PDB file of C-alpha atoms in Angstrom:
ATOM      1  CA  UNK A   1      -3.859 -23.990   5.337  1.00  0.00           C
ATOM      2  CA  UNK A   2      -7.411 -22.749   5.684  1.00  0.00           C
ATOM      3  CA  UNK A   3      -8.244 -19.762   3.504  1.00  0.00           C
ATOM      4  CA  UNK A   4      -9.764 -18.065   6.571  1.00  0.00           C
ATOM      5  CA  UNK A   5      -6.965 -17.201   8.957  1.00  0.00           C
ATOM      6  CA  UNK A   6      -7.461 -16.009  12.554  1.00  0.00           C
ATOM      7  CA  UNK A   7      -6.351 -12.527  13.534  1.00  0.00           C
ATOM      8  CA  UNK A   8      -2.955 -13.129  15.106  1.00  0.00           C
ATOM      9  CA  UNK A   9      -1.166 -10.565  17.276  1.00  0.00           C
ATOM     10  CA  UNK A  10       2.268 -10.176  18.865  1.00  0.00           C
ATOM     11  CA  UNK A  11       2.903  -9.013  22.454  1.00  0.00           C
ATOM     12  CA  UNK A  12       6.309  -7.526  23.343  1.00  0.00           C
ATOM     13  CA  UNK A  13       7.282  -7.238  27.022  1.00  0.00           C
ATOM     14  CA  UNK A  14      10.844  -6.011  27.539  1.00  0.00           C
ATOM     15  CA  UNK A  15      10.532  -3.688  30.533  1.00  0.00           C
ATOM     16  CA  UNK A  16      12.051  -6.403  32.742  1.00  0.00           C
ATOM     17  CA  UNK A  17      15.647  -7.686  32.519  1.00  0.00           C
ATOM     18  CA  UNK A  18      14.191 -10.976  31.294  1.00  0.00           C
ATOM     19  CA  UNK A  19      11.864  -9.982  28.495  1.00  0.00           C
ATOM     20  CA  UNK A  20       9.311 -12.127  26.717  1.00  0.00           C
ATOM     21  CA  UNK A  21       7.233 -12.366  23.569  1.00  0.00           C
ATOM     22  CA  UNK A  22       3.810 -13.906  23.046  1.00  0.00           C
ATOM     23  CA  UNK A  23       1.840 -14.834  19.953  1.00  0.00           C
ATOM     24  CA  UNK A  24      -1.917 -14.721  20.508  1.00  0.00           C
ATOM     25  CA  UNK A  25      -5.323 -14.616  18.870  1.00  0.00           C
ATOM     26  CA  UNK A  26      -8.977 -14.446  19.942  1.00  0.00           C
ATOM     27  CA  UNK A  27      -8.665 -17.939  21.406  1.00  0.00           C
ATOM     28  CA  UNK A  28      -5.846 -16.942  23.760  1.00  0.00           C
ATOM     29  CA  UNK A  29      -2.075 -17.138  23.919  1.00  0.00           C
ATOM     30  CA  UNK A  30      -0.571 -19.539  21.408  1.00  0.00           C
ATOM     31  CA  UNK A  31       2.952 -19.420  22.754  1.00  0.00           C
ATOM     32  CA  UNK A  32       5.109 -17.357  25.087  1.00  0.00           C
ATOM     33  CA  UNK A  33       8.886 -17.237  24.862  1.00  0.00           C
ATOM     34  CA  UNK A  34      11.374 -15.667  27.274  1.00  0.00           C
ATOM     35  CA  UNK A  35      14.656 -13.954  26.480  1.00  0.00           C
ATOM     36  CA  UNK A  36      17.879 -14.727  28.312  1.00  0.00           C
ATOM     37  CA  UNK A  37      18.630 -12.607  31.363  1.00  0.00           C
ATOM     38  CA  UNK A  38      21.675 -10.777  29.934  1.00  0.00           C
ATOM     39  CA  UNK A  39      19.648  -8.007  28.270  1.00  0.00           C
ATOM     40  CA  UNK A  40      20.342  -9.447  24.821  1.00  0.00           C
ATOM     41  CA  UNK A  41      16.945  -8.282  23.591  1.00  0.00           C
ATOM     42  CA  UNK A  42      18.277  -6.414  20.569  1.00  0.00           C
ATOM     43  CA  UNK A  43      20.371  -9.337  19.332  1.00  0.00           C
ATOM     44  CA  UNK A  44      17.633 -11.916  19.870  1.00  0.00           C
ATOM     45  CA  UNK A  45      14.578  -9.994  18.762  1.00  0.00           C
ATOM     46  CA  UNK A  46      14.333 -10.760  15.067  1.00  0.00           C
ATOM     47  CA  UNK A  47      15.249 -14.423  15.466  1.00  0.00           C
ATOM     48  CA  UNK A  48      12.800 -14.962  18.332  1.00  0.00           C
ATOM     49  CA  UNK A  49       9.894 -13.321  16.513  1.00  0.00           C
ATOM     50  CA  UNK A  50      10.696 -15.285  13.386  1.00  0.00           C
ATOM     51  CA  UNK A  51      10.783 -18.503  15.415  1.00  0.00           C
ATOM     52  CA  UNK A  52       7.415 -17.796  17.042  1.00  0.00           C
ATOM     53  CA  UNK A  53       5.812 -17.161  13.670  1.00  0.00           C
ATOM     54  CA  UNK A  54       7.394 -20.176  11.989  1.00  0.00           C
ATOM     55  CA  UNK A  55       6.164 -22.520  14.703  1.00  0.00           C
ATOM     56  CA  UNK A  56       2.623 -21.303  13.970  1.00  0.00           C
ATOM     57  CA  UNK A  57       3.234 -21.537  10.202  1.00  0.00           C
ATOM     58  CA  UNK A  58       2.881 -17.763   9.857  1.00  0.00           C
ATOM     59  CA  UNK A  59       4.833 -14.929   8.259  1.00  0.00           C
ATOM     60  CA  UNK A  60       5.197 -11.360   9.610  1.00  0.00           C
ATOM     61  CA  UNK A  61       2.703 -10.199   6.955  1.00  0.00           C
ATOM     62  CA  UNK A  62       0.018 -12.242   8.668  1.00  0.00           C
ATOM     63  CA  UNK A  63       0.299 -10.348  11.954  1.00  0.00           C
ATOM     64  CA  UNK A  64      -2.707  -8.093  12.534  1.00  0.00           C
ATOM     65  CA  UNK A  65      -1.456  -6.018  15.450  1.00  0.00           C
ATOM     66  CA  UNK A  66       1.153  -5.541  18.164  1.00  0.00           C
ATOM     67  CA  UNK A  67       0.958  -4.719  21.848  1.00  0.00           C
ATOM     68  CA  UNK A  68       3.985  -3.482  23.749  1.00  0.00           C
ATOM     69  CA  UNK A  69       4.764  -2.752  27.378  1.00  0.00           C
ATOM     70  CA  UNK A  70       6.167   0.781  27.455  1.00  0.00           C
ATOM     71  CA  UNK A  71       7.524   0.951  30.996  1.00  0.00           C
ATOM     72  CA  UNK A  72       8.512   2.131  33.454  1.00  0.00           C
ATOM     73  CA  UNK A  73      11.305  -0.386  33.751  1.00  0.00           C
ATOM     74  CA  UNK A  74      14.622  -1.167  32.111  1.00  0.00           C
ATOM     75  CA  UNK A  75      15.645   1.811  29.959  1.00  0.00           C
ATOM     76  CA  UNK A  76      17.398  -0.421  27.431  1.00  0.00           C
ATOM     77  CA  UNK A  77      14.636  -3.014  27.372  1.00  0.00           C
ATOM     78  CA  UNK A  78      11.825  -0.478  26.981  1.00  0.00           C
ATOM     79  CA  UNK A  79      13.685   1.297  24.198  1.00  0.00           C
ATOM     80  CA  UNK A  80      14.349  -1.922  22.286  1.00  0.00           C
ATOM     81  CA  UNK A  81      10.791  -3.201  22.691  1.00  0.00           C
ATOM     82  CA  UNK A  82       9.132   0.038  21.681  1.00  0.00           C
ATOM     83  CA  UNK A  83      11.462   0.483  18.715  1.00  0.00           C
ATOM     84  CA  UNK A  84      10.681  -3.028  17.498  1.00  0.00           C
ATOM     85  CA  UNK A  85       6.931  -2.507  17.907  1.00  0.00           C
ATOM     86  CA  UNK A  86       7.072   0.823  16.080  1.00  0.00           C
ATOM     87  CA  UNK A  87       9.179  -0.582  13.234  1.00  0.00           C
ATOM     88  CA  UNK A  88       6.916  -3.600  12.710  1.00  0.00           C
ATOM     89  CA  UNK A  89       3.720  -1.557  12.927  1.00  0.00           C
ATOM     90  CA  UNK A  90       4.879   0.954  10.315  1.00  0.00           C
ATOM     91  CA  UNK A  91       6.387  -1.663   7.988  1.00  0.00           C
ATOM     92  CA  UNK A  92       3.338  -3.932   8.136  1.00  0.00           C
ATOM     93  CA  UNK A  93       0.763  -1.123   8.464  1.00  0.00           C
ATOM     94  CA  UNK A  94      -0.856  -2.731  11.500  1.00  0.00           C
ATOM     95  CA  UNK A  95      -2.096  -1.190  14.767  1.00  0.00           C
ATOM     96  CA  UNK A  96       0.069  -1.014  17.869  1.00  0.00           C
ATOM     97  CA  UNK A  97      -1.283  -0.494  21.402  1.00  0.00           C
ATOM     98  CA  UNK A  98       0.627   0.198  24.605  1.00  0.00           C
ATOM     99  CA  UNK A  99       0.205  -0.950  28.203  1.00  0.00           C
ATOM    100  CA  UNK A 100       2.028   0.148  31.349  1.00  0.00           C
ATOM    101  CA  UNK A 101       4.508  -2.430  32.612  1.00  0.00           C
ATOM    102  CA  UNK A 102       3.177  -1.806  36.134  1.00  0.00           C
ATOM    103  CA  UNK A 103      -0.316  -2.755  34.975  1.00  0.00           C
ATOM    104  CA  UNK A 104       1.057  -5.915  33.370  1.00  0.00           C
ATOM    105  CA  UNK A 105       2.743  -6.819  36.679  1.00  0.00           C
ATOM    106  CA  UNK A 106      -0.445  -6.243  38.650  1.00  0.00           C
ATOM    107  CA  UNK A 107      -2.491  -8.276  36.196  1.00  0.00           C
ATOM    108  CA  UNK A 108       0.037 -11.119  36.339  1.00  0.00           C
ATOM    109  CA  UNK A 109      -0.315 -11.214  40.127  1.00  0.00           C
ATOM    110  CA  UNK A 110      -4.107 -11.173  39.903  1.00  0.00           C
ATOM    111  CA  UNK A 111      -3.950 -14.201  37.609  1.00  0.00           C
ATOM    112  CA  UNK A 112      -1.761 -16.127  40.048  1.00  0.00           C
ATOM    113  CA  UNK A 113      -3.176 -19.454  41.222  1.00  0.00           C
ATOM    114  CA  UNK A 114      -1.293 -19.003  44.503  1.00  0.00           C
ATOM    115  CA  UNK A 115      -3.365 -16.275  46.127  1.00  0.00           C
ATOM    116  CA  UNK A 116      -4.920 -18.773  48.524  1.00  0.00           C
ATOM    117  CA  UNK A 117      -2.239 -18.121  51.157  1.00  0.00           C
ATOM    118  CA  UNK A 118      -3.901 -14.770  51.912  1.00  0.00           C
ATOM    119  CA  UNK A 119      -6.296 -14.195  54.783  1.00  0.00           C
ATOM    120  CA  UNK A 120      -9.066 -11.809  55.748  1.00  0.00           C
ATOM    121  CA  UNK A 121      -6.604  -9.305  57.199  1.00  0.00           C
ATOM    122  CA  UNK A 122      -4.851  -8.928  53.859  1.00  0.00           C
ATOM    123  CA  UNK A 123      -7.360  -8.350  51.033  1.00  0.00           C
ATOM    124  CA  UNK A 124      -6.689  -9.988  47.697  1.00  0.00           C
ATOM    125  CA  UNK A 125      -7.982  -7.161  45.562  1.00  0.00           C
ATOM    126  CA  UNK A 126      -5.358  -4.384  45.925  1.00  0.00           C
ATOM    127  CA  UNK A 127      -1.923  -4.594  44.264  1.00  0.00           C
ATOM    128  CA  UNK A 128       0.991  -2.155  44.357  1.00  0.00           C
ATOM    129  CA  UNK A 129       3.754  -2.860  41.799  1.00  0.00           C
ATOM    130  CA  UNK A 130       6.971  -1.037  42.747  1.00  0.00           C
ATOM    131  CA  UNK A 131      10.301  -0.620  40.933  1.00  0.00           C
ATOM    132  CA  UNK A 132      13.506   0.896  42.309  1.00  0.00           C
ATOM    133  CA  UNK A 133      14.123   4.221  40.567  1.00  0.00           C
ATOM    134  CA  UNK A 134      17.485   4.715  42.356  1.00  0.00           C
ATOM    135  CA  UNK A 135      18.732   7.739  44.268  1.00  0.00           C
ATOM    136  CA  UNK A 136      15.895   7.322  46.765  1.00  0.00           C
ATOM    137  CA  UNK A 137      13.111   7.233  44.189  1.00  0.00           C
ATOM    138  CA  UNK A 138      10.605   4.510  43.370  1.00  0.00           C
ATOM    139  CA  UNK A 139       8.212   3.878  40.508  1.00  0.00           C
ATOM    140  CA  UNK A 140       4.785   2.734  41.582  1.00  0.00           C
ATOM    141  CA  UNK A 141       1.071   2.518  40.900  1.00  0.00           C
ATOM    142  CA  UNK A 142      -2.004   1.030  42.534  1.00  0.00           C
ATOM    143  CA  UNK A 143      -4.554  -1.321  41.004  1.00  0.00           C
ATOM    144  CA  UNK A 144      -7.693  -2.967  42.327  1.00  0.00           C
ATOM    145  CA  UNK A 145      -9.036  -6.222  41.005  1.00  0.00           C
ATOM    146  CA  UNK A 146     -12.013  -5.531  38.765  1.00  0.00           C
ATOM    147  CA  UNK A 147     -14.587  -7.680  37.065  1.00  0.00           C
ATOM    148  CA  UNK A 148     -13.138 -10.739  35.409  1.00  0.00           C
ATOM    149  CA  UNK A 149      -9.927 -10.274  37.391  1.00  0.00           C
ATOM    150  CA  UNK A 150      -8.788  -7.328  35.267  1.00  0.00           C
ATOM    151  CA  UNK A 151      -6.874  -4.517  37.005  1.00  0.00           C
ATOM    152  CA  UNK A 152      -8.633  -1.225  37.641  1.00  0.00           C
ATOM    153  CA  UNK A 153      -6.192   1.650  38.006  1.00  0.00           C
ATOM    154  CA  UNK A 154      -6.563   3.736  41.171  1.00  0.00           C
ATOM    155  CA  UNK A 155      -3.240   5.591  41.084  1.00  0.00           C
ATOM    156  CA  UNK A 156      -1.296   6.660  38.000  1.00  0.00           C
ATOM    157  CA  UNK A 157       2.225   5.439  37.267  1.00  0.00           C
ATOM    158  CA  UNK A 158       4.577   7.803  39.048  1.00  0.00           C
ATOM    159  CA  UNK A 159       8.094   8.200  40.360  1.00  0.00           C
ATOM    160  CA  UNK A 160       8.528   9.658  43.828  1.00  0.00           C
ATOM    161  CA  UNK A 161      10.398   9.352  47.096  1.00  0.00           C
ATOM    162  CA  UNK A 162       9.494   6.559  49.491  1.00  0.00           C
ATOM    163  CA  UNK A 163       7.359   8.779  51.713  1.00  0.00           C
ATOM    164  CA  UNK A 164       5.630  10.507  48.798  1.00  0.00           C
ATOM    165  CA  UNK A 165       4.814   7.234  47.091  1.00  0.00           C
ATOM    166  CA  UNK A 166       3.539   5.627  50.296  1.00  0.00           C
ATOM    167  CA  UNK A 167       1.160   8.564  50.778  1.00  0.00           C
ATOM    168  CA  UNK A 168      -0.397   7.885  47.382  1.00  0.00           C
ATOM    169  CA  UNK A 169      -0.273   4.083  47.294  1.00  0.00           C
ATOM    170  CA  UNK A 170      -2.069   3.411  50.541  1.00  0.00           C
ATOM    171  CA  UNK A 171      -2.323  -0.078  52.012  1.00  0.00           C
ATOM    172  CA  UNK A 172      -3.355  -2.625  52.924  1.00  0.00           C
ATOM    173  CA  UNK A 173      -2.204  -4.116  49.648  1.00  0.00           C
ATOM    174  CA  UNK A 174       0.078  -6.660  48.079  1.00  0.00           C
ATOM    175  CA  UNK A 175       3.446  -5.138  47.141  1.00  0.00           C
ATOM    176  CA  UNK A 176       5.320  -6.709  44.241  1.00  0.00           C
ATOM    177  CA  UNK A 177       8.057  -5.883  41.783  1.00  0.00           C
ATOM    178  CA  UNK A 178      11.827  -5.550  41.707  1.00  0.00           C
ATOM    179  CA  UNK A 179      11.638  -2.588  44.117  1.00  0.00           C
ATOM    180  CA  UNK A 180       9.212  -4.186  46.567  1.00  0.00           C
ATOM    181  CA  UNK A 181      11.768  -5.349  49.147  1.00  0.00           C
ATOM    182  CA  UNK A 182      13.606  -2.011  49.249  1.00  0.00           C
ATOM    183  CA  UNK A 183      10.282  -0.168  49.460  1.00  0.00           C
ATOM    184  CA  UNK A 184       9.062  -2.321  52.366  1.00  0.00           C
ATOM    185  CA  UNK A 185      12.402  -2.084  54.192  1.00  0.00           C
ATOM    186  CA  UNK A 186      12.234   1.692  53.955  1.00  0.00           C
ATOM    187  CA  UNK A 187       8.725   1.752  55.376  1.00  0.00           C
ATOM    188  CA  UNK A 188       9.690  -0.623  58.175  1.00  0.00           C
ATOM    189  CA  UNK A 189      12.665   1.537  59.095  1.00  0.00           C
ATOM    190  CA  UNK A 190      10.373   4.553  59.348  1.00  0.00           C
ATOM    191  CA  UNK A 191       7.876   2.615  61.463  1.00  0.00           C
ATOM    192  CA  UNK A 192       5.194   2.928  58.813  1.00  0.00           C
ATOM    193  CA  UNK A 193       3.934  -0.487  57.704  1.00  0.00           C
ATOM    194  CA  UNK A 194       0.597   0.703  56.259  1.00  0.00           C
ATOM    195  CA  UNK A 195      -0.698  -2.850  56.059  1.00  0.00           C
ATOM    196  CA  UNK A 196       1.436  -3.705  53.051  1.00  0.00           C
ATOM    197  CA  UNK A 197       2.299  -7.335  52.504  1.00  0.00           C
ATOM    198  CA  UNK A 198       5.024  -8.740  50.257  1.00  0.00           C
ATOM    199  CA  UNK A 199       3.659 -10.604  47.279  1.00  0.00           C
ATOM    200  CA  UNK A 200       5.249 -13.745  45.920  1.00  0.00           C
ATOM    201  CA  UNK A 201       8.572 -13.320  44.105  1.00  0.00           C
ATOM    202  CA  UNK A 202       7.039 -14.937  41.016  1.00  0.00           C
ATOM    203  CA  UNK A 203       4.738 -11.918  40.702  1.00  0.00           C
ATOM    204  CA  UNK A 204       7.668  -9.539  40.198  1.00  0.00           C
ATOM    205  CA  UNK A 205       8.178 -10.236  36.502  1.00  0.00           C
ATOM    206  CA  UNK A 206       5.713  -8.918  33.900  1.00  0.00           C
ATOM    207  CA  UNK A 207       4.785 -11.495  31.255  1.00  0.00           C
ATOM    208  CA  UNK A 208       4.048 -11.048  27.568  1.00  0.00           C
ATOM    209  CA  UNK A 209       1.197 -13.565  27.948  1.00  0.00           C
ATOM    210  CA  UNK A 210      -0.477 -11.239  30.451  1.00  0.00           C
ATOM    211  CA  UNK A 211       0.131  -8.254  28.179  1.00  0.00           C
ATOM    212  CA  UNK A 212      -1.566 -10.222  25.408  1.00  0.00           C
ATOM    213  CA  UNK A 213      -4.692 -10.811  27.488  1.00  0.00           C
ATOM    214  CA  UNK A 214      -4.847  -7.154  28.519  1.00  0.00           C
ATOM    215  CA  UNK A 215      -4.590  -5.880  24.946  1.00  0.00           C
ATOM    216  CA  UNK A 216      -6.595  -8.414  22.903  1.00  0.00           C
ATOM    217  CA  UNK A 217      -9.903  -6.557  22.902  1.00  0.00           C
ATOM    218  CA  UNK A 218      -8.334  -3.180  22.139  1.00  0.00           C
ATOM    219  CA  UNK A 219      -6.194  -4.579  19.327  1.00  0.00           C
ATOM    220  CA  UNK A 220      -9.150  -6.334  17.730  1.00  0.00           C
ATOM    221  CA  UNK A 221     -10.942  -2.977  17.522  1.00  0.00           C
ATOM    222  CA  UNK A 222      -7.935  -0.894  16.393  1.00  0.00           C
ATOM    223  CA  UNK A 223      -6.711   0.101  12.969  1.00  0.00           C
ATOM    224  CA  UNK A 224      -3.346   1.319  11.704  1.00  0.00           C
ATOM    225  CA  UNK A 225      -2.539   4.912  12.658  1.00  0.00           C
ATOM    226  CA  UNK A 226       0.769   6.051  11.171  1.00  0.00           C
ATOM    227  CA  UNK A 227       1.006   9.177  13.320  1.00  0.00           C
ATOM    228  CA  UNK A 228       0.378   7.207  16.520  1.00  0.00           C
ATOM    229  CA  UNK A 229       2.959   4.615  15.521  1.00  0.00           C
ATOM    230  CA  UNK A 230       5.601   7.254  14.731  1.00  0.00           C
ATOM    231  CA  UNK A 231       5.015   9.028  18.053  1.00  0.00           C
ATOM    232  CA  UNK A 232       5.314   5.864  20.125  1.00  0.00           C
ATOM    233  CA  UNK A 233       7.914   6.204  22.891  1.00  0.00           C
ATOM    234  CA  UNK A 234       8.820   4.511  26.199  1.00  0.00           C
ATOM    235  CA  UNK A 235       7.309   5.786  29.458  1.00  0.00           C
ATOM    236  CA  UNK A 236      10.523   6.346  31.384  1.00  0.00           C
ATOM    237  CA  UNK A 237       8.911   8.830  33.841  1.00  0.00           C
ATOM    238  CA  UNK A 238      12.354  10.212  34.740  1.00  0.00           C
ATOM    239  CA  UNK A 239      15.757  10.653  33.042  1.00  0.00           C
ATOM    240  CA  UNK A 240      18.154   7.722  32.873  1.00  0.00           C
ATOM    241  CA  UNK A 241      21.117   7.549  35.278  1.00  0.00           C
ATOM    242  CA  UNK A 242      23.624   8.804  32.638  1.00  0.00           C
ATOM    243  CA  UNK A 243      21.294  11.715  31.852  1.00  0.00           C
ATOM    244  CA  UNK A 244      21.053  12.591  35.553  1.00  0.00           C
ATOM    245  CA  UNK A 245      24.844  12.485  35.947  1.00  0.00           C
ATOM    246  CA  UNK A 246      25.315  14.657  32.855  1.00  0.00           C
ATOM    247  CA  UNK A 247      22.751  17.189  34.088  1.00  0.00           C
ATOM    248  CA  UNK A 248      24.547  17.405  37.436  1.00  0.00           C
ATOM    249  CA  UNK A 249      27.880  17.973  35.725  1.00  0.00           C
ATOM    250  CA  UNK A 250      26.455  20.670  33.473  1.00  0.00           C
ATOM    251  CA  UNK A 251      24.947  22.345  36.517  1.00  0.00           C
ATOM    252  CA  UNK A 252      28.284  22.211  38.319  1.00  0.00           C
ATOM    253  CA  UNK A 253      26.952  19.953  41.076  1.00  0.00           C
ATOM    254  CA  UNK A 254      29.335  17.039  40.479  1.00  0.00           C
ATOM    255  CA  UNK A 255      32.920  18.218  40.645  1.00  0.00           C
TER     256      UNK A 255
END
């Protein structure tokens, strides 16, 4: 092999039930690989990363940084992905950067080659990724297409009721994500369409390849920070369902 090796990075996207990994460098994404859909992230992680590296004739020691999607999304997936990123970063003494899973979803949609079905009434430059937070709550954010097709955040990631979220994430906009259909049905039932339009189903899943493109520049400029790596944690935004049930029981509300 050449004595001058490129800076190679690993992207970990596990906020979705079907997670993915991507190996990338300054030239772009080398390879993206998807997990099975049975949330077997923890079992598959080490083998999949090892396989990605072997196919590029690399070892873990040759990684120069990691990017990870921290949620919101699957509690199990986010926890596994963040734990893996933290462990690798500390063991290899390499930088780790984080990106919101909602931003990854929006960026994936902006990269879609199938935006040509839009029209003047439905602008292409506003995207609202939405996830079902259960018990009447939704996760959401709003992004506008910026220069070079990169997402510009116009509303922070948040969890709120349907009405509260709709007040913040104003349309017209493309709505995408695993909670998009429920979100739009709720608005339709209330007679409040707001100019939202359902994005393609293929936009609903965040991709590690997109995460890689979003994080390349930041990773290339970052250095190892042990304190930052140790403090890394998923962005759940609200307690998990078991935690909510336990809190209700402790408060005497579920008897």
